Amino acid sequence: SQTIHQWPATLVQPVGSPLSLECTVEGTSNPNLYWYRQAAGRGLQLLFYSVGIGQISSEVPQNLSASRPQDRQFILSSKKLLLSDSGFYLCAWSVLLAGGEQFFGPGTRLTVL
Amino acid sequence: AQKVTQAQTEISVVEKEDVTLDCVYETRDTTYYLFWYKQPPSGELVFLIRRNSFDEQNEISGRYSWNFQKSTSSFNFTITASQVVDSAVYFCALTNENQGAQKLVFGQGTRLTINP
C-alpha cells in the first residue's frame, strides 16, 4: 500500500531563517506531487505541483520554492522566512489519472516568529 | 474559473442527529470531478469520496451519503446518526479533467462538532 511521509511535524523558526520541508511517498511510482498551505482560516491553497523529476509548477508567487530531486521526494524551501509563511503545510500525491483523488500526508505546522 | 462554496462555516449537533453539509460549485467544464475530504483534529486530510460529472447516482457508504445534483451544481454530504468521532472539518473540492496534475480547488470547509 502507499504511504506518504512529511517531516518535521512541527517547526518554529525565526523570521529571516531558511526553511526545508520534506515529503516522501512509498509504494507508488511516478506520482504527481503537490504542496498545499492551510492558513488559520482553514482554506487550502495549492502552492506547487510536480508531474515528474525536476518538473515544478508554481501556482502562487511567493517567498517559497519547491524541488523534486527524486521520483518520490518533494521538498519545500525558503531562503528567508516571513511571518506570513506561518501555517500548516500539506503534501499530497496522486496517480496520473484524470480527476484522480489526492492522498495527503500528516502535515507540518510551521510557526514563524 | 472554478469555485467551491461551503456556506456553512460551523455546525453543531447532538450525537445521533442527522446532519447535512452543503457544497455548491462553479465550473465551465463539462467534465469535472468532485471530492469530499475529512480533516480531524490531527490535521491530516482523509479522502472520503470522488464523483465525476457524468455519474449523478447518489452514493451511500455506511452512515455517509452523498447527493450530487448537476441541475443545482451541488454535491451535499449527509451523515446519518452522527457520532462524536465524526467531529472534524469537512472540505468539498473540485477539479477538471486533466491528464497531468489535478489542481484541486477547495471550499473553505465546514467545522462539524458532534456533542455527546
mmCIF file with all atom_site columns, C-alpha atoms in Angstrom:
data_model
loop_
_atom_site.group_PDB
_atom_site.id
_atom_site.type_symbol
_atom_site.label_atom_id
_atom_site.label_alt_id
_atom_site.label_comp_id
_atom_site.label_asym_id
_atom_site.label_entity_id
_atom_site.label_seq_id
_atom_site.pdbx_PDB_ins_code
_atom_site.Cartn_x
_atom_site.Cartn_y
_atom_site.Cartn_z
_atom_site.occupancy
_atom_site.B_iso_or_equiv
_atom_site.pdbx_formal_charge
_atom_site.auth_seq_id
_atom_site.auth_comp_id
_atom_site.auth_asym_id
_atom_site.auth_atom_id
_atom_site.pdbx_PDB_model_num
ATOM 1   C CA . SER A 1 1   ? 0.000   0.000  0.000   1.00 0.00 ? 1   SER A CA 1
ATOM 2   C CA . GLN A 1 2   ? 1.034   3.593  -0.487  1.00 0.00 ? 2   GLN A CA 1
ATOM 3   C CA . THR A 1 3   ? 2.150   5.850  2.322   1.00 0.00 ? 3   THR A CA 1
ATOM 4   C CA . ILE A 1 4   ? 3.223   9.457  2.429   1.00 0.00 ? 4   ILE A CA 1
ATOM 5   C CA . HIS A 1 5   ? 5.573   10.950 4.992   1.00 0.00 ? 5   HIS A CA 1
ATOM 6   C CA . GLN A 1 6   ? 6.283   14.526 5.970   1.00 0.00 ? 6   GLN A CA 1
ATOM 7   C CA . TRP A 1 7   ? 8.817   15.960 8.343   1.00 0.00 ? 7   TRP A CA 1
ATOM 8   C CA . PRO A 1 8   ? 9.225   17.655 10.573  1.00 0.00 ? 8   PRO A CA 1
ATOM 9   C CA . ALA A 1 9   ? 5.773   17.517 12.156  1.00 0.00 ? 9   ALA A CA 1
ATOM 10  C CA . THR A 1 10  ? 6.195   20.920 13.795  1.00 0.00 ? 10  THR A CA 1
ATOM 11  C CA . LEU A 1 11  ? 8.694   23.683 13.318  1.00 0.00 ? 11  LEU A CA 1
ATOM 12  C CA . VAL A 1 12  ? 9.289   27.069 14.943  1.00 0.00 ? 12  VAL A CA 1
ATOM 13  C CA . GLN A 1 13  ? 11.613  29.334 13.013  1.00 0.00 ? 13  GLN A CA 1
ATOM 14  C CA . PRO A 1 14  ? 12.682  32.980 13.337  1.00 0.00 ? 14  PRO A CA 1
ATOM 15  C CA . VAL A 1 15  ? 11.939  35.484 10.609  1.00 0.00 ? 15  VAL A CA 1
ATOM 16  C CA . GLY A 1 16  ? 14.704  35.506 8.018   1.00 0.00 ? 16  GLY A CA 1
ATOM 17  C CA . SER A 1 17  ? 15.823  31.939 8.609   1.00 0.00 ? 17  SER A CA 1
ATOM 18  C CA . PRO A 1 18  ? 15.832  29.281 5.850   1.00 0.00 ? 18  PRO A CA 1
ATOM 19  C CA . LEU A 1 19  ? 13.276  26.506 5.525   1.00 0.00 ? 19  LEU A CA 1
ATOM 20  C CA . SER A 1 20  ? 13.296  22.968 4.213   1.00 0.00 ? 20  SER A CA 1
ATOM 21  C CA . LEU A 1 21  ? 10.264  20.678 4.477   1.00 0.00 ? 21  LEU A CA 1
ATOM 22  C CA . GLU A 1 22  ? 10.452  17.195 3.070   1.00 0.00 ? 22  GLU A CA 1
ATOM 23  C CA . CYS A 1 23  ? 7.818   14.863 1.702   1.00 0.00 ? 23  CYS A CA 1
ATOM 24  C CA . THR A 1 24  ? 8.333   11.293 0.516   1.00 0.00 ? 24  THR A CA 1
ATOM 25  C CA . VAL A 1 25  ? 5.929   8.765  -0.941  1.00 0.00 ? 25  VAL A CA 1
ATOM 26  C CA . GLU A 1 26  ? 6.251   4.992  -0.735  1.00 0.00 ? 26  GLU A CA 1
ATOM 27  C CA . GLY A 1 27  ? 4.541   2.238  -2.651  1.00 0.00 ? 27  GLY A CA 1
ATOM 28  C CA . THR A 1 28  ? 3.956   4.001  -5.975  1.00 0.00 ? 28  THR A CA 1
ATOM 29  C CA . SER A 1 29  ? 5.971   5.173  -8.955  1.00 0.00 ? 29  SER A CA 1
ATOM 30  C CA . ASN A 1 30  ? 5.851   8.414  -10.900 1.00 0.00 ? 30  ASN A CA 1
ATOM 31  C CA . PRO A 1 31  ? 3.221   10.080 -8.716  1.00 0.00 ? 31  PRO A CA 1
ATOM 32  C CA . ASN A 1 32  ? 2.032   13.626 -9.137  1.00 0.00 ? 32  ASN A CA 1
ATOM 33  C CA . LEU A 1 33  ? 3.119   15.565 -6.075  1.00 0.00 ? 33  LEU A CA 1
ATOM 34  C CA . TYR A 1 34  ? 1.607   18.670 -4.500  1.00 0.00 ? 34  TYR A CA 1
ATOM 35  C CA . TRP A 1 35  ? 2.323   21.202 -1.763  1.00 0.00 ? 35  TRP A CA 1
ATOM 36  C CA . TYR A 1 36  ? -0.607  22.982 -0.084  1.00 0.00 ? 36  TYR A CA 1
ATOM 37  C CA . ARG A 1 37  ? -0.720  25.578 2.652   1.00 0.00 ? 37  ARG A CA 1
ATOM 38  C CA . GLN A 1 38  ? -3.558  25.929 5.101   1.00 0.00 ? 38  GLN A CA 1
ATOM 39  C CA . ALA A 1 39  ? -3.692  29.251 6.893   1.00 0.00 ? 39  ALA A CA 1
ATOM 40  C CA . ALA A 1 40  ? -5.632  29.920 10.067  1.00 0.00 ? 40  ALA A CA 1
ATOM 41  C CA . GLY A 1 41  ? -8.821  30.499 8.077   1.00 0.00 ? 41  GLY A CA 1
ATOM 42  C CA . ARG A 1 42  ? -8.887  26.755 7.211   1.00 0.00 ? 42  ARG A CA 1
ATOM 43  C CA . GLY A 1 43  ? -8.881  27.029 3.414   1.00 0.00 ? 43  GLY A CA 1
ATOM 44  C CA . LEU A 1 44  ? -6.264  25.068 1.471   1.00 0.00 ? 44  LEU A CA 1
ATOM 45  C CA . GLN A 1 45  ? -4.191  26.800 -1.147  1.00 0.00 ? 45  GLN A CA 1
ATOM 46  C CA . LEU A 1 46  ? -2.187  24.917 -3.772  1.00 0.00 ? 46  LEU A CA 1
ATOM 47  C CA . LEU A 1 47  ? 1.388   26.188 -3.793  1.00 0.00 ? 47  LEU A CA 1
ATOM 48  C CA . PHE A 1 48  ? 3.287   23.866 -6.142  1.00 0.00 ? 48  PHE A CA 1
ATOM 49  C CA . TYR A 1 49  ? 2.769   20.702 -8.097  1.00 0.00 ? 49  TYR A CA 1
ATOM 50  C CA . SER A 1 50  ? 5.060   18.337 -9.960  1.00 0.00 ? 50  SER A CA 1
ATOM 51  C CA . VAL A 1 51  ? 4.379   15.722 -12.628 1.00 0.00 ? 51  VAL A CA 1
ATOM 52  C CA . GLY A 1 52  ? 7.948   14.393 -12.726 1.00 0.00 ? 52  GLY A CA 1
ATOM 53  C CA . ILE A 1 53  ? 11.539  14.714 -11.514 1.00 0.00 ? 53  ILE A CA 1
ATOM 54  C CA . GLY A 1 54  ? 12.740  18.280 -11.873 1.00 0.00 ? 54  GLY A CA 1
ATOM 55  C CA . GLN A 1 55  ? 9.352   19.500 -13.115 1.00 0.00 ? 55  GLN A CA 1
ATOM 56  C CA . ILE A 1 56  ? 7.841   22.109 -10.822 1.00 0.00 ? 56  ILE A CA 1
ATOM 57  C CA . SER A 1 57  ? 4.852   24.352 -11.430 1.00 0.00 ? 57  SER A CA 1
ATOM 58  C CA . SER A 1 58  ? 4.111   27.262 -9.135  1.00 0.00 ? 58  SER A CA 1
ATOM 59  C CA . GLU A 1 59  ? 0.569   28.359 -8.510  1.00 0.00 ? 59  GLU A CA 1
ATOM 60  C CA . VAL A 1 60  ? 1.125   31.427 -6.376  1.00 0.00 ? 60  VAL A CA 1
ATOM 61  C CA . PRO A 1 61  ? 4.033   33.889 -6.490  1.00 0.00 ? 61  PRO A CA 1
ATOM 62  C CA . GLN A 1 62  ? 5.614   33.869 -3.076  1.00 0.00 ? 62  GLN A CA 1
ATOM 63  C CA . ASN A 1 63  ? 8.613   33.509 -0.873  1.00 0.00 ? 63  ASN A CA 1
ATOM 64  C CA . LEU A 1 64  ? 8.765   29.740 -1.279  1.00 0.00 ? 64  LEU A CA 1
ATOM 65  C CA . SER A 1 65  ? 10.203  27.311 -3.816  1.00 0.00 ? 65  SER A CA 1
ATOM 66  C CA . ALA A 1 66  ? 9.896   23.596 -4.444  1.00 0.00 ? 66  ALA A CA 1
ATOM 67  C CA . SER A 1 67  ? 12.117  20.885 -5.843  1.00 0.00 ? 67  SER A CA 1
ATOM 68  C CA . ARG A 1 68  ? 11.755  17.247 -6.812  1.00 0.00 ? 68  ARG A CA 1
ATOM 69  C CA . PRO A 1 69  ? 15.197  15.659 -6.793  1.00 0.00 ? 69  PRO A CA 1
ATOM 70  C CA . GLN A 1 70  ? 13.861  12.100 -6.879  1.00 0.00 ? 70  GLN A CA 1
ATOM 71  C CA . ASP A 1 71  ? 10.715  10.441 -8.191  1.00 0.00 ? 71  ASP A CA 1
ATOM 72  C CA . ARG A 1 72  ? 9.063   10.164 -4.791  1.00 0.00 ? 72  ARG A CA 1
ATOM 73  C CA . GLN A 1 73  ? 10.617  13.107 -2.965  1.00 0.00 ? 73  GLN A CA 1
ATOM 74  C CA . PHE A 1 74  ? 9.228   16.627 -2.867  1.00 0.00 ? 74  PHE A CA 1
ATOM 75  C CA . ILE A 1 75  ? 10.895  19.469 -0.970  1.00 0.00 ? 75  ILE A CA 1
ATOM 76  C CA . LEU A 1 76  ? 9.523   22.876 0.002   1.00 0.00 ? 76  LEU A CA 1
ATOM 77  C CA . SER A 1 77  ? 12.109  25.558 0.695   1.00 0.00 ? 77  SER A CA 1
ATOM 78  C CA . SER A 1 78  ? 12.651  29.178 1.520   1.00 0.00 ? 78  SER A CA 1
ATOM 79  C CA . LYS A 1 79  ? 15.822  31.213 1.769   1.00 0.00 ? 79  LYS A CA 1
ATOM 80  C CA . LYS A 1 80  ? 14.332  33.728 4.212   1.00 0.00 ? 80  LYS A CA 1
ATOM 81  C CA . LEU A 1 81  ? 11.096  33.099 6.069   1.00 0.00 ? 81  LEU A CA 1
ATOM 82  C CA . LEU A 1 82  ? 8.458   35.778 6.548   1.00 0.00 ? 82  LEU A CA 1
ATOM 83  C CA . LEU A 1 83  ? 5.852   35.990 9.293   1.00 0.00 ? 83  LEU A CA 1
ATOM 84  C CA . SER A 1 84  ? 3.212   35.355 6.641   1.00 0.00 ? 84  SER A CA 1
ATOM 85  C CA . ASP A 1 85  ? 4.762   31.963 5.861   1.00 0.00 ? 85  ASP A CA 1
ATOM 86  C CA . SER A 1 86  ? 3.317   30.545 9.084   1.00 0.00 ? 86  SER A CA 1
ATOM 87  C CA . GLY A 1 87  ? 0.737   27.859 8.501   1.00 0.00 ? 87  GLY A CA 1
ATOM 88  C CA . PHE A 1 88  ? 0.048   24.177 8.100   1.00 0.00 ? 88  PHE A CA 1
ATOM 89  C CA . TYR A 1 89  ? 1.813   22.670 5.090   1.00 0.00 ? 89  TYR A CA 1
ATOM 90  C CA . LEU A 1 90  ? 0.405   19.570 3.489   1.00 0.00 ? 90  LEU A CA 1
ATOM 91  C CA . CYS A 1 91  ? 1.996   17.369 0.876   1.00 0.00 ? 91  CYS A CA 1
ATOM 92  C CA . ALA A 1 92  ? -0.167  15.179 -1.341  1.00 0.00 ? 92  ALA A CA 1
ATOM 93  C CA . TRP A 1 93  ? 0.229   12.660 -4.129  1.00 0.00 ? 93  TRP A CA 1
ATOM 94  C CA . SER A 1 94  ? -1.993  11.339 -6.897  1.00 0.00 ? 94  SER A CA 1
ATOM 95  C CA . VAL A 1 95  ? -1.699  8.922  -9.772  1.00 0.00 ? 95  VAL A CA 1
ATOM 96  C CA . LEU A 1 96  ? -1.576  10.097 -13.386 1.00 0.00 ? 96  LEU A CA 1
ATOM 97  C CA . LEU A 1 97  ? -5.310  9.754  -13.936 1.00 0.00 ? 97  LEU A CA 1
ATOM 98  C CA . ALA A 1 98  ? -7.867  12.329 -14.962 1.00 0.00 ? 98  ALA A CA 1
ATOM 99  C CA . GLY A 1 99  ? -9.606  13.508 -11.829 1.00 0.00 ? 99  GLY A CA 1
ATOM 100 C CA . GLY A 1 100 ? -7.703  11.100 -9.626  1.00 0.00 ? 100 GLY A CA 1
ATOM 101 C CA . GLU A 1 101 ? -8.052  11.668 -5.930  1.00 0.00 ? 101 GLU A CA 1
ATOM 102 C CA . GLN A 1 102 ? -5.168  13.092 -3.940  1.00 0.00 ? 102 GLN A CA 1
ATOM 103 C CA . PHE A 1 103 ? -3.863  11.499 -0.764  1.00 0.00 ? 103 PHE A CA 1
ATOM 104 C CA . PHE A 1 104 ? -2.423  13.749 1.880   1.00 0.00 ? 104 PHE A CA 1
ATOM 105 C CA . GLY A 1 105 ? 0.438   13.468 4.317   1.00 0.00 ? 105 GLY A CA 1
ATOM 106 C CA . PRO A 1 106 ? 0.224   14.261 8.036   1.00 0.00 ? 106 PRO A CA 1
ATOM 107 C CA . GLY A 1 107 ? 1.354   17.863 7.526   1.00 0.00 ? 107 GLY A CA 1
ATOM 108 C CA . THR A 1 108 ? 3.935   20.210 9.023   1.00 0.00 ? 108 THR A CA 1
ATOM 109 C CA . ARG A 1 109 ? 2.875   23.018 11.312  1.00 0.00 ? 109 ARG A CA 1
ATOM 110 C CA . LEU A 1 110 ? 5.212   25.962 10.775  1.00 0.00 ? 110 LEU A CA 1
ATOM 111 C CA . THR A 1 111 ? 5.334   28.958 13.087  1.00 0.00 ? 111 THR A CA 1
ATOM 112 C CA . VAL A 1 112 ? 7.493   31.888 12.109  1.00 0.00 ? 112 VAL A CA 1
ATOM 113 C CA . LEU A 1 113 ? 8.291   34.248 14.986  1.00 0.00 ? 113 LEU A CA 1
ATOM 114 C CA . ALA B 2 1   ? -12.719 29.921 -13.161 1.00 0.00 ? 1   ALA B CA 1
ATOM 115 C CA . GLN B 2 2   ? -13.634 27.170 -10.768 1.00 0.00 ? 2   GLN B CA 1
ATOM 116 C CA . LYS B 2 3   ? -15.072 27.848 -7.345  1.00 0.00 ? 3   LYS B CA 1
ATOM 117 C CA . VAL B 2 4   ? -16.390 25.827 -4.437  1.00 0.00 ? 4   VAL B CA 1
ATOM 118 C CA . THR B 2 5   ? -18.624 27.333 -1.779  1.00 0.00 ? 5   THR B CA 1
ATOM 119 C CA . GLN B 2 6   ? -19.337 25.783 1.587   1.00 0.00 ? 6   GLN B CA 1
ATOM 120 C CA . ALA B 2 7   ? -21.661 28.322 3.113   1.00 0.00 ? 7   ALA B CA 1
ATOM 121 C CA . GLN B 2 8   ? -21.860 26.606 6.496   1.00 0.00 ? 8   GLN B CA 1
ATOM 122 C CA . THR B 2 9   ? -18.816 27.678 8.463   1.00 0.00 ? 9   THR B CA 1
ATOM 123 C CA . GLU B 2 10  ? -19.695 25.732 11.584  1.00 0.00 ? 10  GLU B CA 1
ATOM 124 C CA . ILE B 2 11  ? -22.368 23.199 12.512  1.00 0.00 ? 11  ILE B CA 1
ATOM 125 C CA . SER B 2 12  ? -23.012 21.786 15.948  1.00 0.00 ? 12  SER B CA 1
ATOM 126 C CA . VAL B 2 13  ? -25.424 18.929 16.603  1.00 0.00 ? 13  VAL B CA 1
ATOM 127 C CA . VAL B 2 14  ? -26.126 16.404 19.293  1.00 0.00 ? 14  VAL B CA 1
ATOM 128 C CA . GLU B 2 15  ? -24.960 12.843 18.814  1.00 0.00 ? 15  GLU B CA 1
ATOM 129 C CA . LYS B 2 16  ? -27.314 10.604 16.779  1.00 0.00 ? 16  LYS B CA 1
ATOM 130 C CA . GLU B 2 17  ? -28.772 13.511 14.865  1.00 0.00 ? 17  GLU B CA 1
ATOM 131 C CA . ASP B 2 18  ? -28.541 13.542 11.083  1.00 0.00 ? 18  ASP B CA 1
ATOM 132 C CA . VAL B 2 19  ? -26.555 16.394 9.568   1.00 0.00 ? 19  VAL B CA 1
ATOM 133 C CA . THR B 2 20  ? -26.074 17.626 6.001   1.00 0.00 ? 20  THR B CA 1
ATOM 134 C CA . LEU B 2 21  ? -23.065 19.589 4.809   1.00 0.00 ? 21  LEU B CA 1
ATOM 135 C CA . ASP B 2 22  ? -23.686 21.729 1.756   1.00 0.00 ? 22  ASP B CA 1
ATOM 136 C CA . CYS B 2 23  ? -21.356 22.192 -1.201  1.00 0.00 ? 23  CYS B CA 1
ATOM 137 C CA . VAL B 2 24  ? -22.052 24.345 -4.247  1.00 0.00 ? 24  VAL B CA 1
ATOM 138 C CA . TYR B 2 25  ? -19.586 24.517 -7.119  1.00 0.00 ? 25  TYR B CA 1
ATOM 139 C CA . GLU B 2 26  ? -18.961 26.605 -10.204 1.00 0.00 ? 26  GLU B CA 1
ATOM 140 C CA . THR B 2 27  ? -17.188 25.421 -13.341 1.00 0.00 ? 27  THR B CA 1
ATOM 141 C CA . ARG B 2 28  ? -17.405 25.896 -17.098 1.00 0.00 ? 28  ARG B CA 1
ATOM 142 C CA . ASP B 2 29  ? -16.020 22.450 -17.802 1.00 0.00 ? 29  ASP B CA 1
ATOM 143 C CA . THR B 2 30  ? -18.335 19.688 -18.946 1.00 0.00 ? 30  THR B CA 1
ATOM 144 C CA . THR B 2 31  ? -16.106 17.053 -17.394 1.00 0.00 ? 31  THR B CA 1
ATOM 145 C CA . TYR B 2 32  ? -15.081 17.583 -13.799 1.00 0.00 ? 32  TYR B CA 1
ATOM 146 C CA . TYR B 2 33  ? -14.607 15.732 -10.539 1.00 0.00 ? 33  TYR B CA 1
ATOM 147 C CA . LEU B 2 34  ? -15.880 16.423 -7.050  1.00 0.00 ? 34  LEU B CA 1
ATOM 148 C CA . PHE B 2 35  ? -14.427 15.260 -3.766  1.00 0.00 ? 35  PHE B CA 1
ATOM 149 C CA . TRP B 2 36  ? -15.067 15.314 -0.060  1.00 0.00 ? 36  TRP B CA 1
ATOM 150 C CA . TYR B 2 37  ? -12.273 15.209 2.495   1.00 0.00 ? 37  TYR B CA 1
ATOM 151 C CA . LYS B 2 38  ? -12.354 14.990 6.285   1.00 0.00 ? 38  LYS B CA 1
ATOM 152 C CA . GLN B 2 39  ? -9.797  16.786 8.443   1.00 0.00 ? 39  GLN B CA 1
ATOM 153 C CA . PRO B 2 40  ? -9.838  15.521 12.045  1.00 0.00 ? 40  PRO B CA 1
ATOM 154 C CA . PRO B 2 41  ? -8.040  17.447 14.805  1.00 0.00 ? 41  PRO B CA 1
ATOM 155 C CA . SER B 2 42  ? -4.783  15.665 13.904  1.00 0.00 ? 42  SER B CA 1
ATOM 156 C CA . GLY B 2 43  ? -4.717  17.719 10.702  1.00 0.00 ? 43  GLY B CA 1
ATOM 157 C CA . GLU B 2 44  ? -4.315  15.069 8.025   1.00 0.00 ? 44  GLU B CA 1
ATOM 158 C CA . LEU B 2 45  ? -6.880  15.219 5.217   1.00 0.00 ? 45  LEU B CA 1
ATOM 159 C CA . VAL B 2 46  ? -8.698  11.938 4.739   1.00 0.00 ? 46  VAL B CA 1
ATOM 160 C CA . PHE B 2 47  ? -10.217 11.181 1.343   1.00 0.00 ? 47  PHE B CA 1
ATOM 161 C CA . LEU B 2 48  ? -13.909 10.240 1.547   1.00 0.00 ? 48  LEU B CA 1
ATOM 162 C CA . ILE B 2 49  ? -15.348 10.178 -1.956  1.00 0.00 ? 49  ILE B CA 1
ATOM 163 C CA . ARG B 2 50  ? -14.743 11.063 -5.604  1.00 0.00 ? 50  ARG B CA 1
ATOM 164 C CA . ARG B 2 51  ? -17.534 11.648 -8.106  1.00 0.00 ? 51  ARG B CA 1
ATOM 165 C CA . ASN B 2 52  ? -17.253 12.502 -11.799 1.00 0.00 ? 52  ASN B CA 1
ATOM 166 C CA . SER B 2 53  ? -19.646 14.834 -13.585 1.00 0.00 ? 53  SER B CA 1
ATOM 167 C CA . PHE B 2 54  ? -21.245 12.051 -15.621 1.00 0.00 ? 54  PHE B CA 1
ATOM 168 C CA . ASP B 2 55  ? -22.261 9.999  -12.630 1.00 0.00 ? 55  ASP B CA 1
ATOM 169 C CA . GLU B 2 56  ? -25.202 11.533 -10.808 1.00 0.00 ? 56  GLU B CA 1
ATOM 170 C CA . GLN B 2 57  ? -26.052 8.457  -8.806  1.00 0.00 ? 57  GLN B CA 1
ATOM 171 C CA . ASN B 2 58  ? -26.207 9.054  -5.115  1.00 0.00 ? 58  ASN B CA 1
ATOM 172 C CA . GLU B 2 59  ? -23.636 7.214  -3.068  1.00 0.00 ? 59  GLU B CA 1
ATOM 173 C CA . ILE B 2 60  ? -24.053 5.588  0.307   1.00 0.00 ? 60  ILE B CA 1
ATOM 174 C CA . SER B 2 61  ? -21.269 4.261  2.462   1.00 0.00 ? 61  SER B CA 1
ATOM 175 C CA . GLY B 2 62  ? -22.391 3.185  5.895   1.00 0.00 ? 62  GLY B CA 1
ATOM 176 C CA . ARG B 2 63  ? -23.659 6.262  7.721   1.00 0.00 ? 63  ARG B CA 1
ATOM 177 C CA . TYR B 2 64  ? -22.345 8.563  4.975   1.00 0.00 ? 64  TYR B CA 1
ATOM 178 C CA . SER B 2 65  ? -24.272 9.517  1.854   1.00 0.00 ? 65  SER B CA 1
ATOM 179 C CA . TRP B 2 66  ? -23.703 11.988 -0.947  1.00 0.00 ? 66  TRP B CA 1
ATOM 180 C CA . ASN B 2 67  ? -26.256 13.734 -3.153  1.00 0.00 ? 67  ASN B CA 1
ATOM 181 C CA . PHE B 2 68  ? -24.895 15.039 -6.467  1.00 0.00 ? 68  PHE B CA 1
ATOM 182 C CA . GLN B 2 69  ? -27.250 17.297 -8.434  1.00 0.00 ? 69  GLN B CA 1
ATOM 183 C CA . LYS B 2 70  ? -25.883 18.907 -11.587 1.00 0.00 ? 70  LYS B CA 1
ATOM 184 C CA . SER B 2 71  ? -29.046 20.978 -12.018 1.00 0.00 ? 71  SER B CA 1
ATOM 185 C CA . THR B 2 72  ? -28.220 22.932 -8.866  1.00 0.00 ? 72  THR B CA 1
ATOM 186 C CA . SER B 2 73  ? -24.421 22.462 -9.016  1.00 0.00 ? 73  SER B CA 1
ATOM 187 C CA . SER B 2 74  ? -24.446 20.879 -5.600  1.00 0.00 ? 74  SER B CA 1
ATOM 188 C CA . PHE B 2 75  ? -22.706 17.930 -4.005  1.00 0.00 ? 75  PHE B CA 1
ATOM 189 C CA . ASN B 2 76  ? -24.060 17.618 -0.481  1.00 0.00 ? 76  ASN B CA 1
ATOM 190 C CA . PHE B 2 77  ? -22.852 15.242 2.198   1.00 0.00 ? 77  PHE B CA 1
ATOM 191 C CA . THR B 2 78  ? -25.118 13.723 4.844   1.00 0.00 ? 78  THR B CA 1
ATOM 192 C CA . ILE B 2 79  ? -24.066 11.903 7.993   1.00 0.00 ? 79  ILE B CA 1
ATOM 193 C CA . THR B 2 80  ? -26.804 9.780  9.476   1.00 0.00 ? 80  THR B CA 1
ATOM 194 C CA . ALA B 2 81  ? -26.899 9.048  13.202  1.00 0.00 ? 81  ALA B CA 1
ATOM 195 C CA . SER B 2 82  ? -23.861 11.225 13.844  1.00 0.00 ? 82  SER B CA 1
ATOM 196 C CA . GLN B 2 83  ? -21.183 10.186 16.321  1.00 0.00 ? 83  GLN B CA 1
ATOM 197 C CA . VAL B 2 84  ? -18.616 12.144 18.300  1.00 0.00 ? 84  VAL B CA 1
ATOM 198 C CA . VAL B 2 85  ? -15.867 10.691 16.077  1.00 0.00 ? 85  VAL B CA 1
ATOM 199 C CA . ASP B 2 86  ? -17.444 12.498 13.121  1.00 0.00 ? 86  ASP B CA 1
ATOM 200 C CA . SER B 2 87  ? -16.308 15.808 14.611  1.00 0.00 ? 87  SER B CA 1
ATOM 201 C CA . ALA B 2 88  ? -13.904 17.346 12.109  1.00 0.00 ? 88  ALA B CA 1
ATOM 202 C CA . VAL B 2 89  ? -13.579 19.958 9.403   1.00 0.00 ? 89  VAL B CA 1
ATOM 203 C CA . TYR B 2 90  ? -15.012 18.733 6.113   1.00 0.00 ? 90  TYR B CA 1
ATOM 204 C CA . PHE B 2 91  ? -13.863 20.034 2.754   1.00 0.00 ? 91  PHE B CA 1
ATOM 205 C CA . CYS B 2 92  ? -15.515 19.829 -0.622  1.00 0.00 ? 92  CYS B CA 1
ATOM 206 C CA . ALA B 2 93  ? -13.195 20.105 -3.639  1.00 0.00 ? 93  ALA B CA 1
ATOM 207 C CA . LEU B 2 94  ? -13.354 20.301 -7.428  1.00 0.00 ? 94  LEU B CA 1
ATOM 208 C CA . THR B 2 95  ? -11.004 19.617 -10.336 1.00 0.00 ? 95  THR B CA 1
ATOM 209 C CA . ASN B 2 96  ? -11.427 19.423 -14.086 1.00 0.00 ? 96  ASN B CA 1
ATOM 210 C CA . GLU B 2 97  ? -10.366 16.715 -16.472 1.00 0.00 ? 97  GLU B CA 1
ATOM 211 C CA . ASN B 2 98  ? -6.619  16.854 -16.829 1.00 0.00 ? 98  ASN B CA 1
ATOM 212 C CA . GLN B 2 99  ? -4.231  14.100 -17.744 1.00 0.00 ? 99  GLN B CA 1
ATOM 213 C CA . GLY B 2 100 ? -1.475  15.881 -15.913 1.00 0.00 ? 100 GLY B CA 1
ATOM 214 C CA . ALA B 2 101 ? -1.648  17.213 -12.416 1.00 0.00 ? 101 ALA B CA 1
ATOM 215 C CA . GLN B 2 102 ? -5.070  17.626 -10.907 1.00 0.00 ? 102 GLN B CA 1
ATOM 216 C CA . LYS B 2 103 ? -5.346  21.010 -9.282  1.00 0.00 ? 103 LYS B CA 1
ATOM 217 C CA . LEU B 2 104 ? -7.907  20.800 -6.541  1.00 0.00 ? 104 LEU B CA 1
ATOM 218 C CA . VAL B 2 105 ? -9.979  23.839 -5.716  1.00 0.00 ? 105 VAL B CA 1
ATOM 219 C CA . PHE B 2 106 ? -11.193 23.583 -2.139  1.00 0.00 ? 106 PHE B CA 1
ATOM 220 C CA . GLY B 2 107 ? -14.092 25.165 -0.360  1.00 0.00 ? 107 GLY B CA 1
ATOM 221 C CA . GLN B 2 108 ? -13.419 26.949 2.908   1.00 0.00 ? 108 GLN B CA 1
ATOM 222 C CA . GLY B 2 109 ? -14.559 23.945 4.913   1.00 0.00 ? 109 GLY B CA 1
ATOM 223 C CA . THR B 2 110 ? -17.309 23.275 7.426   1.00 0.00 ? 110 THR B CA 1
ATOM 224 C CA . ARG B 2 111 ? -16.364 22.623 11.034  1.00 0.00 ? 111 ARG B CA 1
ATOM 225 C CA . LEU B 2 112 ? -18.687 19.935 12.364  1.00 0.00 ? 112 LEU B CA 1
ATOM 226 C CA . THR B 2 113 ? -18.985 19.384 16.086  1.00 0.00 ? 113 THR B CA 1
ATOM 227 C CA . ILE B 2 114 ? -20.908 16.417 17.405  1.00 0.00 ? 114 ILE B CA 1
ATOM 228 C CA . ASN B 2 115 ? -21.789 16.827 21.066  1.00 0.00 ? 115 ASN B CA 1
ATOM 229 C CA . PRO B 2 116 ? -22.392 13.797 23.291  1.00 0.00 ? 116 PRO B CA 1
#
